[in-house]
DNA sequence: TCCATTTCTTACCTTTAGTCAATGAAATAT
DNA sequence: ATATTTCATTGACTAAAGGTAAGAAATGGA
């Protein structure tokens, strides 16, 4: 089977067989069981990941409470960009919410790929532009809507996600406590 | 005087005199008076900007209310990335909060620069990585803190900004109404 | 300088979220 | 299968934010 990663990248760029080989060899595919920690607070992120299957969440540990700020699902790149590119400790955790199949790109492999195939600079730029667009949208959504609206939006645009993650993780992702999300759900149904 | 833009870019990359000339010619410097609208909701963003002097805010018009989601100050790039790169209408406005001096990069000029100097792909990637890092941090801050904490943080880390922008714009940026920000300020002082 | 406009503050009341504790449901492990 | 732990809901109370309206302060022109 042609890798899911290659398939995804072909949406953005054409790839020679050399390039496909290099990518396949540089980004090994690994399985992680539910609950696996990909990155701990205080560690320097050594890998970026491409999510082939499963769900990974990004969370902060603040006063003993986990605050989820992102869920990565199929066909998304998972990067703790500041830690990964600047080699500084991360302030968050990455955890598999489900059993996951991920492409694993080490820092060294990224450097190698970018050096060997300058074309990948273009690809990186395009992917980053897309990712940045998502983040601009998300930040705007946070500033301009209330938790209830964000829940409704998620319910409408991404109902499958709600089936995959526990509600207490969703709650902090929406910016409220689990109790409040429970009340929001109650309010909406009636 | 060497352009502020060149000066800024030299933090990331070395530039030949050819490259400096190309950048200088592709990114003309323009003045905008306070209140100027750089981008309207519904328009396709035709320019990216580099902020040499002044302050530009990004805001949404929602049910007749302006909700500010970003303030761009000196040495920041201003891009409505989704609209600019995908040639689709923006959902927000860009407005000068002060008299501004901006470098203006048209879509065509960006294409030209990237084509003529492949090295700029690298530069773009680095700048985007940095920008994405900021957005990841901001999103996290929004999810994990309350408005009062965000105000205190801004007061500590960027007190000058508070002197430059009206409080009702700051309020929506913090995710509250102007009245609530007024109450937060009162709470803190006492 | 004065007037008009804009911005900020305050008061009152309503709505929503946070906190803490208890209970019930669901998932997990042995 | 049962026991244990984890998760979701609910209630009672507290804290914070929203809505509305009025007035004070600041700003900007003419």
Tab-separated table of C-alpha atoms (C1' of nucleotides) in Angstrom:
chain	number	residue	atom	x	y	z
A	1	UNK	CA	0.000	0.000	0.000
A	2	UNK	CA	1.167	3.514	-0.755
A	3	UNK	CA	1.636	5.322	2.490
A	4	UNK	CA	-1.186	7.508	3.759
A	5	UNK	CA	1.401	10.185	4.252
A	6	UNK	CA	2.466	10.182	0.603
A	7	UNK	CA	-1.185	10.184	-0.410
A	8	UNK	CA	-1.754	13.250	1.749
A	9	UNK	CA	1.312	15.086	0.483
A	10	UNK	CA	0.308	14.471	-3.158
A	11	UNK	CA	-2.582	16.870	-2.548
A	12	UNK	CA	-0.025	19.641	-2.328
A	13	UNK	CA	2.862	18.666	-4.585
A	14	UNK	CA	4.024	16.057	-7.082
A	15	UNK	CA	6.693	13.648	-5.882
A	16	UNK	CA	9.358	11.664	-7.761
A	17	UNK	CA	9.963	8.046	-6.806
A	18	UNK	CA	13.239	9.174	-5.222
A	19	UNK	CA	11.399	11.600	-3.078
A	20	UNK	CA	8.748	9.059	-2.138
A	21	UNK	CA	11.447	6.610	-1.119
A	22	UNK	CA	13.237	9.234	0.953
A	23	UNK	CA	10.056	10.215	2.727
A	24	UNK	CA	9.037	6.608	3.368
A	25	UNK	CA	12.431	5.833	4.842
A	26	UNK	CA	12.606	9.028	6.890
A	27	UNK	CA	9.142	8.765	8.370
A	28	UNK	CA	8.728	5.279	9.857
A	29	UNK	CA	5.245	4.241	10.873
A	30	UNK	CA	4.693	3.234	14.485
A	31	UNK	CA	1.793	2.058	16.613
A	32	UNK	CA	1.022	3.593	19.980
A	33	UNK	CA	-1.524	2.220	22.397
A	34	UNK	CA	-4.176	4.333	24.041
A	35	UNK	CA	-2.715	6.389	26.855
A	36	UNK	CA	0.799	6.545	25.396
A	37	UNK	CA	2.590	9.800	26.108
A	38	UNK	CA	4.370	11.165	23.030
A	39	UNK	CA	5.743	14.240	24.757
A	40	UNK	CA	6.044	15.291	28.391
A	41	UNK	CA	6.107	18.807	29.808
A	42	UNK	CA	9.734	19.849	30.252
A	43	UNK	CA	11.034	17.638	27.440
A	44	UNK	CA	12.334	18.918	24.127
A	45	UNK	CA	10.118	17.648	21.330
A	46	UNK	CA	12.260	15.275	19.266
A	47	UNK	CA	9.605	14.196	16.786
A	48	UNK	CA	6.844	15.560	14.640
A	49	UNK	CA	4.066	13.102	13.797
A	50	UNK	CA	1.625	12.517	10.998
A	51	UNK	CA	-1.624	11.025	12.249
A	52	UNK	CA	-2.584	8.024	10.120
A	53	UNK	CA	-5.135	6.611	12.556
A	54	UNK	CA	-6.348	7.529	16.020
A	55	UNK	CA	-6.559	10.669	18.098
A	56	UNK	CA	-3.866	12.557	19.983
A	57	UNK	CA	-4.542	15.325	22.425
A	58	UNK	CA	-2.408	18.243	23.517
A	59	UNK	CA	-2.862	19.296	27.122
A	60	UNK	CA	-1.334	21.461	29.808
A	61	UNK	CA	-1.083	20.515	33.455
A	62	UNK	CA	-2.095	23.595	35.408
A	63	UNK	CA	-2.476	23.454	39.196
A	64	UNK	CA	-2.894	19.705	38.914
A	65	UNK	CA	-5.635	19.965	36.278
A	66	UNK	CA	-5.344	18.823	32.690
A	67	UNK	CA	-6.412	21.509	30.212
A	68	UNK	CA	-6.798	20.158	26.702
A	69	UNK	CA	-6.130	22.653	23.931
A	70	UNK	CA	-6.137	20.456	20.805
A	71	UNK	CA	-7.238	17.130	19.374
A	72	UNK	CA	-5.315	15.822	16.371
A	73	UNK	CA	-7.169	13.316	14.192
A	74	UNK	CA	-6.520	11.497	10.907
A	75	UNK	CA	-4.334	13.227	8.301
A	76	UNK	CA	-3.127	15.971	10.612
A	77	UNK	CA	0.462	16.816	11.396
A	78	UNK	CA	1.243	16.937	15.081
A	79	UNK	CA	3.998	19.403	15.925
A	80	UNK	CA	4.929	21.190	19.108
A	81	UNK	CA	6.405	23.740	16.807
A	82	UNK	CA	8.269	25.966	19.265
A	83	UNK	CA	9.860	23.088	21.106
A	84	UNK	CA	10.603	21.094	17.952
A	85	UNK	CA	12.149	23.889	15.896
A	86	UNK	CA	13.905	25.820	18.660
A	87	UNK	CA	15.014	22.817	20.737
A	88	UNK	CA	13.499	24.164	23.936
A	89	UNK	CA	11.418	22.326	26.571
A	90	UNK	CA	7.701	22.093	25.868
A	91	UNK	CA	5.132	23.255	28.392
A	92	UNK	CA	2.556	20.668	27.438
A	93	UNK	CA	1.894	16.966	27.005
A	94	UNK	CA	0.921	14.931	23.936
A	95	UNK	CA	-1.135	11.824	24.705
A	96	UNK	CA	-2.860	9.202	22.575
A	97	UNK	CA	-6.579	9.291	23.313
A	98	UNK	CA	-7.025	6.115	21.245
A	99	UNK	CA	-4.741	3.433	19.847
A	100	UNK	CA	-2.830	5.340	17.181
A	101	UNK	CA	-0.838	4.721	14.017
A	102	UNK	CA	1.548	7.589	13.429
A	103	UNK	CA	4.281	8.541	10.991
A	104	UNK	CA	7.256	9.609	13.063
A	105	UNK	CA	9.581	12.329	11.779
A	106	UNK	CA	12.674	13.000	13.866
A	107	UNK	CA	14.289	16.423	13.958
A	108	UNK	CA	17.346	15.018	12.215
A	109	UNK	CA	15.236	13.402	9.499
A	110	UNK	CA	13.489	16.702	8.862
A	111	UNK	CA	16.811	18.494	8.466
A	112	UNK	CA	17.981	15.724	6.142
A	113	UNK	CA	14.874	15.853	3.966
A	114	UNK	CA	14.937	19.642	3.701
A	115	UNK	CA	18.618	19.615	2.788
A	116	UNK	CA	18.382	16.833	0.236
A	117	UNK	CA	15.152	18.035	-1.402
A	118	UNK	CA	14.879	21.837	-1.359
A	119	UNK	CA	11.421	21.359	-2.853
A	120	UNK	CA	10.317	20.321	0.615
A	121	UNK	CA	10.889	23.879	1.781
A	122	UNK	CA	7.968	24.759	-0.434
A	123	UNK	CA	5.934	21.881	0.923
A	124	UNK	CA	6.704	22.881	4.513
A	125	UNK	CA	5.686	26.416	3.777
A	126	UNK	CA	2.355	25.347	2.288
A	127	UNK	CA	1.610	23.016	5.199
A	128	UNK	CA	2.538	25.690	7.695
A	129	UNK	CA	0.354	28.250	5.936
A	130	UNK	CA	-2.559	25.870	6.179
A	131	UNK	CA	-1.881	25.134	9.814
A	132	UNK	CA	-1.510	28.818	10.620
A	133	UNK	CA	-4.847	29.480	8.910
A	134	UNK	CA	-6.466	26.903	11.194
A	135	UNK	CA	-4.964	28.487	14.272
A	136	UNK	CA	-6.049	31.986	13.240
A	137	UNK	CA	-9.582	30.649	12.825
A	138	UNK	CA	-9.535	28.818	16.138
A	139	UNK	CA	-8.224	31.794	18.057
A	140	UNK	CA	-10.941	33.952	16.504
A	141	UNK	CA	-13.578	31.414	17.433
A	142	UNK	CA	-12.389	31.441	21.034
A	143	UNK	CA	-12.472	35.197	21.303
A	144	UNK	CA	-15.759	35.720	19.546
A	145	UNK	CA	-17.966	32.889	20.858
A	146	UNK	CA	-19.129	31.454	24.178
A	147	UNK	CA	-18.551	27.865	25.266
A	148	UNK	CA	-22.135	26.894	24.428
A	149	UNK	CA	-21.745	28.172	20.860
A	150	UNK	CA	-18.451	26.359	20.484
A	151	UNK	CA	-20.075	23.122	21.615
A	152	UNK	CA	-22.932	23.600	19.139
A	153	UNK	CA	-20.444	24.361	16.373
A	154	UNK	CA	-18.489	21.203	17.121
A	155	UNK	CA	-21.728	19.224	17.279
A	156	UNK	CA	-22.572	20.464	13.808
A	157	UNK	CA	-19.189	20.377	12.091
A	158	UNK	CA	-17.457	17.449	13.758
A	159	UNK	CA	-19.961	15.229	15.593
A	160	UNK	CA	-17.791	12.134	15.146
A	161	UNK	CA	-15.093	13.670	17.340
A	162	UNK	CA	-17.514	13.874	20.265
A	163	UNK	CA	-17.949	10.113	20.102
A	164	UNK	CA	-14.236	9.527	20.328
A	165	UNK	CA	-13.148	11.596	23.284
A	166	UNK	CA	-14.249	11.638	26.930
A	167	UNK	CA	-16.441	14.540	27.906
A	168	UNK	CA	-14.135	15.860	30.607
A	169	UNK	CA	-11.421	16.337	27.993
A	170	UNK	CA	-13.842	18.004	25.616
A	171	UNK	CA	-14.942	20.336	28.419
A	172	UNK	CA	-11.520	21.874	29.004
A	173	UNK	CA	-11.014	22.050	25.237
A	174	UNK	CA	-14.173	24.183	25.064
A	175	UNK	CA	-12.842	26.272	27.928
A	176	UNK	CA	-15.207	25.146	30.695
A	177	UNK	CA	-15.288	22.656	33.561
A	178	UNK	CA	-16.783	19.188	33.009
A	179	UNK	CA	-19.725	20.200	35.231
A	180	UNK	CA	-20.473	23.214	33.090
A	181	UNK	CA	-20.364	21.180	29.890
A	182	UNK	CA	-22.826	18.782	31.456
A	183	UNK	CA	-25.169	21.723	32.138
A	184	UNK	CA	-24.663	23.139	28.650
A	185	UNK	CA	-25.711	19.776	27.201
A	186	UNK	CA	-28.749	19.719	29.445
A	187	UNK	CA	-29.690	23.271	28.399
A	188	UNK	CA	-29.439	22.421	24.707
A	189	UNK	CA	-31.490	19.245	24.787
A	190	UNK	CA	-34.438	20.927	26.477
B	1	UNK	CA	18.631	54.352	5.845
B	2	UNK	CA	18.477	50.598	5.459
B	3	UNK	CA	14.900	49.474	5.551
B	4	UNK	CA	13.470	48.266	8.841
B	5	UNK	CA	12.218	45.261	6.933
B	6	UNK	CA	15.673	44.251	5.746
B	7	UNK	CA	16.998	44.810	9.241
B	8	UNK	CA	14.330	42.470	10.588
B	9	UNK	CA	14.917	39.779	7.974
B	10	UNK	CA	18.663	39.805	8.649
B	11	UNK	CA	17.874	38.267	12.044
B	12	UNK	CA	16.852	35.142	10.191
B	13	UNK	CA	18.988	34.950	7.065
B	14	UNK	CA	21.850	36.660	5.231
B	15	UNK	CA	20.928	38.642	2.138
B	16	UNK	CA	22.922	39.576	-0.961
B	17	UNK	CA	22.657	43.112	-2.321
B	18	UNK	CA	20.603	41.696	-5.209
B	19	UNK	CA	18.164	40.213	-2.768
B	20	UNK	CA	18.008	43.396	-0.725
B	21	UNK	CA	17.274	45.389	-3.869
B	22	UNK	CA	14.552	42.961	-4.936
B	23	UNK	CA	12.900	43.088	-1.520
B	24	UNK	CA	13.126	46.866	-1.330
B	25	UNK	CA	11.537	47.216	-4.750
B	26	UNK	CA	8.862	44.582	-4.121
B	27	UNK	CA	7.786	45.877	-0.743
B	28	UNK	CA	7.096	49.625	-1.058
B	29	UNK	CA	6.625	51.564	2.137
B	30	UNK	CA	3.360	53.431	2.584
B	31	UNK	CA	1.784	55.620	5.237
B	32	UNK	CA	-1.751	55.057	6.496
B	33	UNK	CA	-3.582	57.415	8.762
B	34	UNK	CA	-5.378	56.310	11.911
B	35	UNK	CA	-8.668	54.674	11.050
B	36	UNK	CA	-7.608	53.452	7.607
B	37	UNK	CA	-9.127	50.139	6.628
B	38	UNK	CA	-6.560	47.790	5.068
B	39	UNK	CA	-8.994	44.947	4.497
B	40	UNK	CA	-12.769	44.663	4.596
B	41	UNK	CA	-14.869	41.616	5.401
B	42	UNK	CA	-15.853	39.947	2.128
B	43	UNK	CA	-12.781	41.154	0.224
B	44	UNK	CA	-9.921	38.941	-0.880
B	45	UNK	CA	-6.741	40.022	0.878
B	46	UNK	CA	-4.438	41.372	-1.829
B	47	UNK	CA	-1.559	42.411	0.404
B	48	UNK	CA	0.504	41.262	3.299
B	49	UNK	CA	2.084	43.985	5.413
B	50	UNK	CA	5.144	44.463	7.536
B	51	UNK	CA	4.529	46.848	10.406
B	52	UNK	CA	7.289	49.451	10.557
B	53	UNK	CA	5.442	51.863	12.826
B	54	UNK	CA	1.982	51.991	14.375
B	55	UNK	CA	-0.649	49.497	15.386
B	56	UNK	CA	-3.111	47.535	13.256
B	57	UNK	CA	-6.002	45.567	14.668
B	58	UNK	CA	-7.847	42.584	13.270
B	59	UNK	CA	-11.520	42.462	14.121
B	60	UNK	CA	-14.740	40.673	13.229
B	61	UNK	CA	-18.118	42.307	12.917
B	62	UNK	CA	-20.551	40.010	14.706
B	63	UNK	CA	-24.176	41.039	15.194
B	64	UNK	CA	-23.121	44.655	14.738
B	65	UNK	CA	-20.348	44.399	17.331
B	66	UNK	CA	-16.642	44.639	16.652
B	67	UNK	CA	-14.664	41.794	18.190
B	68	UNK	CA	-10.930	42.374	18.106
B	69	UNK	CA	-8.801	39.248	17.920
B	70	UNK	CA	-5.333	40.660	17.286
B	71	UNK	CA	-3.142	43.753	17.549
B	72	UNK	CA	-0.123	43.954	15.262
B	73	UNK	CA	2.663	46.249	16.411
B	74	UNK	CA	6.184	47.131	15.231
B	75	UNK	CA	8.179	44.452	13.375
B	76	UNK	CA	5.249	42.083	12.930
B	77	UNK	CA	3.993	40.691	9.656
B	78	UNK	CA	0.300	41.226	9.078
B	79	UNK	CA	-1.293	38.478	6.998
B	80	UNK	CA	-4.836	37.263	6.626
B	81	UNK	CA	-3.230	34.018	5.682
B	82	UNK	CA	-6.250	32.021	4.471
B	83	UNK	CA	-7.598	34.832	2.337
B	84	UNK	CA	-4.192	35.893	1.034
B	85	UNK	CA	-2.898	32.464	0.085
B	86	UNK	CA	-6.138	30.841	-1.065
B	87	UNK	CA	-7.639	33.911	-2.764
B	88	UNK	CA	-10.907	33.651	-0.834
B	89	UNK	CA	-12.909	36.413	0.886
B	90	UNK	CA	-11.852	37.289	4.412
B	91	UNK	CA	-14.307	37.271	7.293
B	92	UNK	CA	-12.626	40.065	9.171
B	93	UNK	CA	-11.370	43.638	8.940
B	94	UNK	CA	-7.904	45.129	9.319
B	95	UNK	CA	-7.825	48.667	10.639
B	96	UNK	CA	-5.061	51.073	11.644
B	97	UNK	CA	-5.454	51.932	15.322
B	98	UNK	CA	-2.758	54.608	14.945
B	99	UNK	CA	-1.061	56.378	12.046
B	100	UNK	CA	0.985	53.592	10.500
B	101	UNK	CA	4.008	53.076	8.297
B	102	UNK	CA	3.794	49.703	6.593
B	103	UNK	CA	5.729	47.696	4.051
B	104	UNK	CA	3.210	46.488	1.479
B	105	UNK	CA	3.710	43.138	-0.222
B	106	UNK	CA	1.264	42.289	-2.990
B	107	UNK	CA	0.324	38.708	-3.778
B	108	UNK	CA	2.044	39.029	-7.164
B	109	UNK	CA	5.195	40.425	-5.585
B	110	UNK	CA	5.315	37.506	-3.163
B	111	UNK	CA	5.054	35.015	-6.006
B	112	UNK	CA	7.764	36.890	-7.872
B	113	UNK	CA	10.143	36.954	-4.915
B	114	UNK	CA	9.636	33.277	-4.129
B	115	UNK	CA	10.198	32.332	-7.759
B	116	UNK	CA	13.266	34.470	-8.265
B	117	UNK	CA	14.907	33.657	-4.926
B	118	UNK	CA	14.153	30.094	-3.808
B	119	UNK	CA	15.999	30.954	-0.611
B	120	UNK	CA	12.928	32.940	0.372
B	121	UNK	CA	11.002	29.671	0.666
B	122	UNK	CA	13.252	28.954	3.610
B	123	UNK	CA	12.708	32.434	5.007
B	124	UNK	CA	8.941	32.088	4.651
B	125	UNK	CA	9.015	28.768	6.412
B	126	UNK	CA	10.991	30.166	9.330
B	127	UNK	CA	8.717	33.176	9.655
B	128	UNK	CA	5.642	30.967	9.475
B	129	UNK	CA	7.036	28.594	12.102
B	130	UNK	CA	7.560	31.517	14.419
B	131	UNK	CA	4.092	32.889	13.753
B	132	UNK	CA	2.515	29.465	14.267
B	133	UNK	CA	4.357	29.149	17.564
B	134	UNK	CA	2.818	32.429	18.698
B	135	UNK	CA	-0.650	31.304	17.702
B	136	UNK	CA	-0.264	27.970	19.508
B	137	UNK	CA	0.738	29.882	22.625
B	138	UNK	CA	-2.128	32.339	22.322
B	139	UNK	CA	-4.723	29.643	21.809
B	140	UNK	CA	-3.402	27.830	24.866
B	141	UNK	CA	-3.543	31.006	26.898
B	142	UNK	CA	-7.162	31.515	25.912
B	143	UNK	CA	-8.191	28.034	26.845
B	144	UNK	CA	-6.295	27.850	30.095
B	145	UNK	CA	-6.794	31.274	31.653
B	146	UNK	CA	-9.617	33.600	32.608
B	147	UNK	CA	-10.022	37.142	31.267
B	148	UNK	CA	-8.702	38.656	34.493
B	149	UNK	CA	-5.513	36.607	34.263
B	150	UNK	CA	-5.069	37.556	30.614
B	151	UNK	CA	-5.382	41.212	31.513
B	152	UNK	CA	-2.824	40.871	34.292
B	153	UNK	CA	-0.468	39.018	31.964
B	154	UNK	CA	-0.721	41.770	29.363
B	155	UNK	CA	-0.220	44.384	32.047
B	156	UNK	CA	2.996	42.653	33.024
B	157	UNK	CA	4.390	41.635	29.644
B	158	UNK	CA	3.192	44.394	27.352
B	159	UNK	CA	2.061	47.430	29.363
B	160	UNK	CA	2.919	49.847	26.533
B	161	UNK	CA	0.239	48.268	24.340
B	162	UNK	CA	-2.437	49.215	26.862
B	163	UNK	CA	-1.468	52.872	26.428
B	164	UNK	CA	-1.902	52.682	22.669
B	165	UNK	CA	-5.319	51.119	22.210
B	166	UNK	CA	-8.757	52.091	23.470
B	167	UNK	CA	-10.081	49.985	26.295
B	168	UNK	CA	-13.195	48.839	24.468
B	169	UNK	CA	-11.001	47.242	21.812
B	170	UNK	CA	-8.791	45.646	24.437
B	171	UNK	CA	-11.881	44.247	26.146
B	172	UNK	CA	-13.081	42.195	23.196
B	173	UNK	CA	-9.488	41.109	22.582
B	174	UNK	CA	-9.476	39.707	26.122
B	175	UNK	CA	-12.803	38.035	25.404
B	176	UNK	CA	-15.055	40.214	27.572
B	177	UNK	CA	-17.332	43.233	27.181
B	178	UNK	CA	-15.942	46.726	27.826
B	179	UNK	CA	-18.086	46.909	30.974
B	180	UNK	CA	-16.571	43.716	32.327
B	181	UNK	CA	-13.041	44.922	31.653
B	182	UNK	CA	-13.870	48.086	33.567
B	183	UNK	CA	-14.999	45.911	36.493
B	184	UNK	CA	-11.902	43.730	36.254
B	185	UNK	CA	-9.695	46.819	36.453
B	186	UNK	CA	-11.608	48.012	39.487
B	187	UNK	CA	-11.233	44.604	41.178
B	188	UNK	CA	-7.488	44.565	40.600
B	189	UNK	CA	-6.728	48.059	41.867
B	190	UNK	CA	-8.459	47.464	45.190
C	1	DT	C1'	-12.033	77.479	24.453
C	2	DC	C1'	-16.200	75.264	24.014
C	3	DC	C1'	-19.190	71.826	22.227
C	4	DA	C1'	-20.079	67.343	20.473
C	5	DT	C1'	-18.739	62.868	20.389
C	6	DT	C1'	-16.571	59.035	22.083
C	7	DT	C1'	-14.998	56.271	25.711
C	8	DC	C1'	-15.084	54.734	30.424
C	9	DT	C1'	-17.283	53.853	34.768
C	10	DT	C1'	-20.925	52.587	37.816
C	11	DA	C1'	-25.346	50.607	39.470
C	12	DC	C1'	-28.820	47.199	39.205
C	13	DC	C1'	-30.337	42.864	37.775
C	14	DT	C1'	-29.927	38.430	35.015
C	15	DT	C1'	-27.429	34.724	33.200
C	16	DT	C1'	-23.701	31.689	33.073
C	17	DA	C1'	-19.705	29.447	34.967
C	18	DG	C1'	-16.962	27.767	39.028
C	19	DT	C1'	-16.628	24.996	43.285
C	20	DC	C1'	-17.676	21.355	46.279
C	21	DA	C1'	-20.045	17.355	47.402
C	22	DA	C1'	-23.034	13.432	46.524
C	23	DT	C1'	-24.901	10.003	43.552
C	24	DG	C1'	-25.365	7.103	39.733
C	25	DA	C1'	-23.507	5.180	35.374
C	26	DA	C1'	-19.929	3.312	32.713
C	27	DA	C1'	-15.579	1.469	31.882
C	28	DT	C1'	-11.611	-1.285	33.411
C	29	DA	C1'	-9.109	-4.566	35.662
C	30	DT	C1'	-8.577	-8.769	38.259
D	1	DA	C1'	-18.510	-11.769	36.978
D	2	DT	C1'	-17.491	-8.772	40.294
D	3	DA	C1'	-15.009	-5.174	42.326
D	4	DT	C1'	-12.788	-0.926	41.658
D	5	DT	C1'	-11.976	3.028	39.542
D	6	DT	C1'	-13.232	6.583	36.495
D	7	DC	C1'	-16.573	9.541	34.473
D	8	DA	C1'	-21.025	12.104	34.053
D	9	DT	C1'	-24.777	14.284	36.199
D	10	DT	C1'	-27.083	16.958	39.616
D	11	DG	C1'	-27.865	20.169	43.557
D	12	DA	C1'	-26.639	24.068	46.410
D	13	DC	C1'	-23.986	27.844	46.734
D	14	DT	C1'	-20.453	31.436	45.155
D	15	DA	C1'	-18.096	34.107	41.736
D	16	DA	C1'	-17.805	36.209	37.476
D	17	DA	C1'	-19.624	37.998	33.210
D	18	DG	C1'	-23.533	39.894	30.332
D	19	DG	C1'	-27.269	43.463	29.441
D	20	DT	C1'	-29.144	47.883	30.075
D	21	DA	C1'	-29.020	52.460	31.226
D	22	DA	C1'	-27.231	56.587	33.104
D	23	DG	C1'	-23.735	59.660	34.014
D	24	DA	C1'	-18.632	61.046	34.242
D	25	DA	C1'	-14.388	61.665	31.935
D	26	DA	C1'	-11.640	62.193	28.041
D	27	DT	C1'	-10.959	63.414	23.286
D	28	DG	C1'	-11.143	65.926	19.131
D	29	DG	C1'	-12.632	69.413	16.140
D	30	DA	C1'	-14.298	73.940	14.919
